[in-house]
């Protein structure tokens, strides 16, 4: 395809054209990022993990060429977070290198009220397809329980599929 901006022809998947998920060669996204970046030049955090989380969040929600766009296009961040300084003011620095941005309610967008810094284990428990188990009044994902009880996750899943109780599946050697 030849983009209207005049850039060299670019190969586009046929379904992206049919579904109208690709609207340019990438120039529209670059332009939008450039506009967002105008307000963010003075923060001095361009090469930080927080800035990378922020740009990735915006990219997956607004860039039709992002592989995750279809899942995130309705979870756009609050317009106040177009300014990275406001995002950092609301969220603060991430607590460790293991933390990234997490939405508390997956049906809602990114905002101060709906986001926290969370580890991958915590985020895994917030997915729609996560198999959560409750044992002794504590609910965790199957993967977290498996690690805690030193059981292969596939073995734990198989035990449960065979009808074992959660207690028996976790505590049987």
PDB file of C-alpha atoms in Angstrom:
ATOM      1  CA  UNK A   1       0.000   0.000   0.000  1.00  0.00           C
ATOM      2  CA  UNK A   2       1.050   3.565  -0.641  1.00  0.00           C
ATOM      3  CA  UNK A   3       0.299   5.855   2.304  1.00  0.00           C
ATOM      4  CA  UNK A   4      -1.224   9.283   1.674  1.00  0.00           C
ATOM      5  CA  UNK A   5       1.792  10.845   3.426  1.00  0.00           C
ATOM      6  CA  UNK A   6       3.942   9.789   0.467  1.00  0.00           C
ATOM      7  CA  UNK A   7       6.223   7.361   2.327  1.00  0.00           C
ATOM      8  CA  UNK A   8       7.510   4.317   0.453  1.00  0.00           C
ATOM      9  CA  UNK A   9       4.975   1.530  -0.138  1.00  0.00           C
ATOM     10  CA  UNK A  10       4.414  -0.719   2.864  1.00  0.00           C
ATOM     11  CA  UNK A  11       3.129  -4.275   3.025  1.00  0.00           C
ATOM     12  CA  UNK A  12      -0.093  -4.471   5.078  1.00  0.00           C
ATOM     13  CA  UNK A  13      -1.964  -7.641   6.089  1.00  0.00           C
ATOM     14  CA  UNK A  14      -5.192  -8.005   4.133  1.00  0.00           C
ATOM     15  CA  UNK A  15      -7.357  -8.332   7.248  1.00  0.00           C
ATOM     16  CA  UNK A  16      -5.954  -5.042   8.586  1.00  0.00           C
ATOM     17  CA  UNK A  17      -7.221  -3.351   5.438  1.00  0.00           C
ATOM     18  CA  UNK A  18     -10.578  -5.126   5.507  1.00  0.00           C
ATOM     19  CA  UNK A  19     -11.146  -4.309   9.189  1.00  0.00           C
ATOM     20  CA  UNK A  20      -9.748  -0.782   8.753  1.00  0.00           C
ATOM     21  CA  UNK A  21      -7.387  -1.285  11.696  1.00  0.00           C
ATOM     22  CA  UNK A  22      -4.497   0.104   9.652  1.00  0.00           C
ATOM     23  CA  UNK A  23      -5.037   3.685   8.590  1.00  0.00           C
ATOM     24  CA  UNK A  24      -1.495   4.700   7.638  1.00  0.00           C
ATOM     25  CA  UNK A  25       2.082   3.514   7.288  1.00  0.00           C
ATOM     26  CA  UNK A  26       2.589   4.471  10.928  1.00  0.00           C
ATOM     27  CA  UNK A  27       2.868   8.199  10.280  1.00  0.00           C
ATOM     28  CA  UNK A  28      -0.438   8.990  12.048  1.00  0.00           C
ATOM     29  CA  UNK A  29       0.754   7.292  15.224  1.00  0.00           C
ATOM     30  CA  UNK A  30       4.154   9.020  15.057  1.00  0.00           C
ATOM     31  CA  UNK A  31       2.382  12.341  14.681  1.00  0.00           C
ATOM     32  CA  UNK A  32       0.136  11.642  17.694  1.00  0.00           C
ATOM     33  CA  UNK A  33       3.121  10.561  19.815  1.00  0.00           C
ATOM     34  CA  UNK A  34       5.008  13.687  18.729  1.00  0.00           C
ATOM     35  CA  UNK A  35       2.067  15.871  19.831  1.00  0.00           C
ATOM     36  CA  UNK A  36       1.893  14.056  23.182  1.00  0.00           C
ATOM     37  CA  UNK A  37       5.633  14.398  23.566  1.00  0.00           C
ATOM     38  CA  UNK A  38       5.592  18.180  23.142  1.00  0.00           C
ATOM     39  CA  UNK A  39       4.320  18.564  26.707  1.00  0.00           C
ATOM     40  CA  UNK A  40       6.720  15.914  27.994  1.00  0.00           C
ATOM     41  CA  UNK A  41      10.121  17.246  26.947  1.00  0.00           C
ATOM     42  CA  UNK A  42      11.030  18.830  30.282  1.00  0.00           C
ATOM     43  CA  UNK A  43      10.426  15.930  32.680  1.00  0.00           C
ATOM     44  CA  UNK A  44      13.924  14.413  32.232  1.00  0.00           C
ATOM     45  CA  UNK A  45      12.641  10.829  32.515  1.00  0.00           C
ATOM     46  CA  UNK A  46      12.606   9.786  28.860  1.00  0.00           C
ATOM     47  CA  UNK A  47      14.881   6.780  29.403  1.00  0.00           C
ATOM     48  CA  UNK A  48      13.260   5.477  32.597  1.00  0.00           C
ATOM     49  CA  UNK A  49      11.135   2.336  33.038  1.00  0.00           C
ATOM     50  CA  UNK A  50       8.208   4.535  34.097  1.00  0.00           C
ATOM     51  CA  UNK A  51       8.338   6.429  30.803  1.00  0.00           C
ATOM     52  CA  UNK A  52       8.536   3.135  28.893  1.00  0.00           C
ATOM     53  CA  UNK A  53       5.448   1.858  30.778  1.00  0.00           C
ATOM     54  CA  UNK A  54       3.640   5.101  29.949  1.00  0.00           C
ATOM     55  CA  UNK A  55       4.496   4.994  26.239  1.00  0.00           C
ATOM     56  CA  UNK A  56       3.614   1.279  26.014  1.00  0.00           C
ATOM     57  CA  UNK A  57       0.262   1.967  27.701  1.00  0.00           C
ATOM     58  CA  UNK A  58      -0.565   4.692  25.168  1.00  0.00           C
ATOM     59  CA  UNK A  59       0.677   2.609  22.242  1.00  0.00           C
ATOM     60  CA  UNK A  60      -1.425  -0.484  22.971  1.00  0.00           C
ATOM     61  CA  UNK A  61      -4.536   1.685  23.489  1.00  0.00           C
ATOM     62  CA  UNK A  62      -4.201   4.032  20.524  1.00  0.00           C
ATOM     63  CA  UNK A  63      -2.007   2.430  17.858  1.00  0.00           C
ATOM     64  CA  UNK A  64      -3.959   0.180  15.457  1.00  0.00           C
ATOM     65  CA  UNK A  65      -0.648  -1.390  14.402  1.00  0.00           C
ATOM     66  CA  UNK A  66       0.033  -2.620  17.965  1.00  0.00           C
ATOM     67  CA  UNK A  67      -0.653  -6.360  18.329  1.00  0.00           C
ATOM     68  CA  UNK A  68      -2.670  -5.719  21.515  1.00  0.00           C
ATOM     69  CA  UNK A  69      -4.735  -2.818  20.148  1.00  0.00           C
ATOM     70  CA  UNK A  70      -7.969  -4.826  19.692  1.00  0.00           C
ATOM     71  CA  UNK A  71      -7.945  -5.814  23.397  1.00  0.00           C
ATOM     72  CA  UNK A  72      -7.067  -2.331  24.675  1.00  0.00           C
ATOM     73  CA  UNK A  73      -8.673   0.162  22.278  1.00  0.00           C
ATOM     74  CA  UNK A  74     -11.599   0.802  24.663  1.00  0.00           C
ATOM     75  CA  UNK A  75      -9.349   1.161  27.734  1.00  0.00           C
ATOM     76  CA  UNK A  76      -7.766   4.461  26.720  1.00  0.00           C
ATOM     77  CA  UNK A  77      -5.952   6.358  29.488  1.00  0.00           C
ATOM     78  CA  UNK A  78      -7.519   9.447  30.960  1.00  0.00           C
ATOM     79  CA  UNK A  79      -6.790  12.523  28.842  1.00  0.00           C
ATOM     80  CA  UNK A  80      -4.918  14.079  31.787  1.00  0.00           C
ATOM     81  CA  UNK A  81      -2.308  11.332  31.382  1.00  0.00           C
ATOM     82  CA  UNK A  82      -1.331  12.641  27.930  1.00  0.00           C
ATOM     83  CA  UNK A  83       1.144  14.639  29.995  1.00  0.00           C
ATOM     84  CA  UNK A  84       3.758  12.268  31.419  1.00  0.00           C
ATOM     85  CA  UNK A  85       4.374  14.616  34.354  1.00  0.00           C
ATOM     86  CA  UNK A  86       0.728  14.224  35.431  1.00  0.00           C
ATOM     87  CA  UNK A  87       0.995  10.428  35.071  1.00  0.00           C
ATOM     88  CA  UNK A  88       4.092  10.362  37.327  1.00  0.00           C
ATOM     89  CA  UNK A  89       2.480  12.745  39.790  1.00  0.00           C
ATOM     90  CA  UNK A  90      -0.534  10.413  40.047  1.00  0.00           C
ATOM     91  CA  UNK A  91       1.304   7.068  40.030  1.00  0.00           C
ATOM     92  CA  UNK A  92       4.692   7.889  41.523  1.00  0.00           C
ATOM     93  CA  UNK A  93       7.785   5.860  40.664  1.00  0.00           C
ATOM     94  CA  UNK A  94       7.378   2.116  40.362  1.00  0.00           C
ATOM     95  CA  UNK A  95       8.364   0.342  43.601  1.00  0.00           C
ATOM     96  CA  UNK A  96      10.782  -2.116  41.957  1.00  0.00           C
ATOM     97  CA  UNK A  97      12.016  -3.368  38.605  1.00  0.00           C
ATOM     98  CA  UNK A  98       9.367  -6.103  38.845  1.00  0.00           C
ATOM     99  CA  UNK A  99       6.430  -3.673  38.819  1.00  0.00           C
ATOM    100  CA  UNK A 100       4.470  -2.361  35.833  1.00  0.00           C
ATOM    101  CA  UNK A 101       1.178  -0.516  35.375  1.00  0.00           C
ATOM    102  CA  UNK A 102      -1.932  -2.539  36.283  1.00  0.00           C
ATOM    103  CA  UNK A 103      -5.629  -1.735  35.990  1.00  0.00           C
ATOM    104  CA  UNK A 104      -7.654  -2.850  39.010  1.00  0.00           C
ATOM    105  CA  UNK A 105     -10.828  -3.212  36.938  1.00  0.00           C
ATOM    106  CA  UNK A 106     -10.064  -4.583  33.481  1.00  0.00           C
ATOM    107  CA  UNK A 107     -13.329  -3.190  32.105  1.00  0.00           C
ATOM    108  CA  UNK A 108     -12.218   0.377  32.824  1.00  0.00           C
ATOM    109  CA  UNK A 109      -9.478   2.500  31.309  1.00  0.00           C
ATOM    110  CA  UNK A 110      -6.227   3.752  32.756  1.00  0.00           C
ATOM    111  CA  UNK A 111      -6.636   6.413  35.452  1.00  0.00           C
ATOM    112  CA  UNK A 112      -5.357   7.330  38.910  1.00  0.00           C
ATOM    113  CA  UNK A 113      -8.379   5.646  40.501  1.00  0.00           C
ATOM    114  CA  UNK A 114      -8.054   2.415  38.499  1.00  0.00           C
ATOM    115  CA  UNK A 115      -4.275   1.866  38.348  1.00  0.00           C
ATOM    116  CA  UNK A 116      -1.488   0.671  40.599  1.00  0.00           C
ATOM    117  CA  UNK A 117       2.071  -0.546  40.129  1.00  0.00           C
ATOM    118  CA  UNK A 118       1.927  -4.359  40.393  1.00  0.00           C
ATOM    119  CA  UNK A 119       4.146  -7.399  39.909  1.00  0.00           C
ATOM    120  CA  UNK A 120       3.490  -9.985  37.208  1.00  0.00           C
ATOM    121  CA  UNK A 121       2.108 -12.439  39.818  1.00  0.00           C
ATOM    122  CA  UNK A 122      -0.453  -9.914  41.021  1.00  0.00           C
ATOM    123  CA  UNK A 123      -1.346  -8.973  37.450  1.00  0.00           C
ATOM    124  CA  UNK A 124      -1.804 -12.631  36.526  1.00  0.00           C
ATOM    125  CA  UNK A 125      -4.578 -12.890  39.119  1.00  0.00           C
ATOM    126  CA  UNK A 126      -6.469 -10.056  37.415  1.00  0.00           C
ATOM    127  CA  UNK A 127      -6.781 -11.696  33.987  1.00  0.00           C
ATOM    128  CA  UNK A 128     -10.086 -13.051  32.703  1.00  0.00           C
ATOM    129  CA  UNK A 129      -8.607 -16.486  31.996  1.00  0.00           C
ATOM    130  CA  UNK A 130      -6.775 -16.895  35.321  1.00  0.00           C
ATOM    131  CA  UNK A 131      -7.704 -19.995  37.301  1.00  0.00           C
ATOM    132  CA  UNK A 132      -7.957 -18.725  40.888  1.00  0.00           C
ATOM    133  CA  UNK A 133      -8.070 -21.147  43.795  1.00  0.00           C
ATOM    134  CA  UNK A 134      -9.083 -20.548  47.392  1.00  0.00           C
ATOM    135  CA  UNK A 135      -7.357 -22.483  50.151  1.00  0.00           C
ATOM    136  CA  UNK A 136      -7.592 -21.639  53.855  1.00  0.00           C
ATOM    137  CA  UNK A 137      -9.471 -18.372  53.120  1.00  0.00           C
ATOM    138  CA  UNK A 138      -6.727 -17.165  50.740  1.00  0.00           C
ATOM    139  CA  UNK A 139      -7.333 -16.779  46.985  1.00  0.00           C
ATOM    140  CA  UNK A 140      -4.440 -16.900  44.533  1.00  0.00           C
ATOM    141  CA  UNK A 141      -3.836 -18.001  40.985  1.00  0.00           C
ATOM    142  CA  UNK A 142      -3.083 -21.633  40.258  1.00  0.00           C
ATOM    143  CA  UNK A 143       0.459 -20.629  39.234  1.00  0.00           C
ATOM    144  CA  UNK A 144       1.139 -18.846  42.535  1.00  0.00           C
ATOM    145  CA  UNK A 145      -0.209 -21.787  44.567  1.00  0.00           C
ATOM    146  CA  UNK A 146       1.875 -24.215  42.508  1.00  0.00           C
ATOM    147  CA  UNK A 147       5.037 -22.235  43.167  1.00  0.00           C
ATOM    148  CA  UNK A 148       4.200 -21.913  46.863  1.00  0.00           C
ATOM    149  CA  UNK A 149       3.644 -25.683  47.248  1.00  0.00           C
ATOM    150  CA  UNK A 150       6.493 -26.598  44.867  1.00  0.00           C
ATOM    151  CA  UNK A 151       4.178 -28.402  42.407  1.00  0.00           C
ATOM    152  CA  UNK A 152       4.319 -28.147  38.643  1.00  0.00           C
ATOM    153  CA  UNK A 153       1.360 -25.976  37.547  1.00  0.00           C
ATOM    154  CA  UNK A 154       0.363 -28.607  34.954  1.00  0.00           C
ATOM    155  CA  UNK A 155       0.307 -31.309  37.663  1.00  0.00           C
ATOM    156  CA  UNK A 156      -1.866 -29.143  39.916  1.00  0.00           C
ATOM    157  CA  UNK A 157      -4.249 -28.377  37.047  1.00  0.00           C
ATOM    158  CA  UNK A 158      -4.495 -32.081  36.173  1.00  0.00           C
ATOM    159  CA  UNK A 159      -5.294 -33.018  39.780  1.00  0.00           C
ATOM    160  CA  UNK A 160      -8.100 -30.461  39.881  1.00  0.00           C
ATOM    161  CA  UNK A 161      -9.412 -31.629  36.516  1.00  0.00           C
ATOM    162  CA  UNK A 162      -9.559 -35.161  37.937  1.00  0.00           C
ATOM    163  CA  UNK A 163     -11.873 -33.855  40.671  1.00  0.00           C
ATOM    164  CA  UNK A 164      -9.419 -33.553  43.548  1.00  0.00           C
ATOM    165  CA  UNK A 165     -10.238 -30.975  46.220  1.00  0.00           C
ATOM    166  CA  UNK A 166      -8.002 -27.918  46.303  1.00  0.00           C
ATOM    167  CA  UNK A 167      -6.579 -29.030  49.659  1.00  0.00           C
ATOM    168  CA  UNK A 168      -5.754 -32.550  48.413  1.00  0.00           C
ATOM    169  CA  UNK A 169      -4.320 -31.210  45.126  1.00  0.00           C
ATOM    170  CA  UNK A 170      -2.014 -28.800  46.973  1.00  0.00           C
ATOM    171  CA  UNK A 171      -0.906 -30.963  49.877  1.00  0.00           C
ATOM    172  CA  UNK A 172      -0.468 -34.427  48.351  1.00  0.00           C
ATOM    173  CA  UNK A 173       3.178 -35.280  47.737  1.00  0.00           C
TER     174      UNK A 173
END
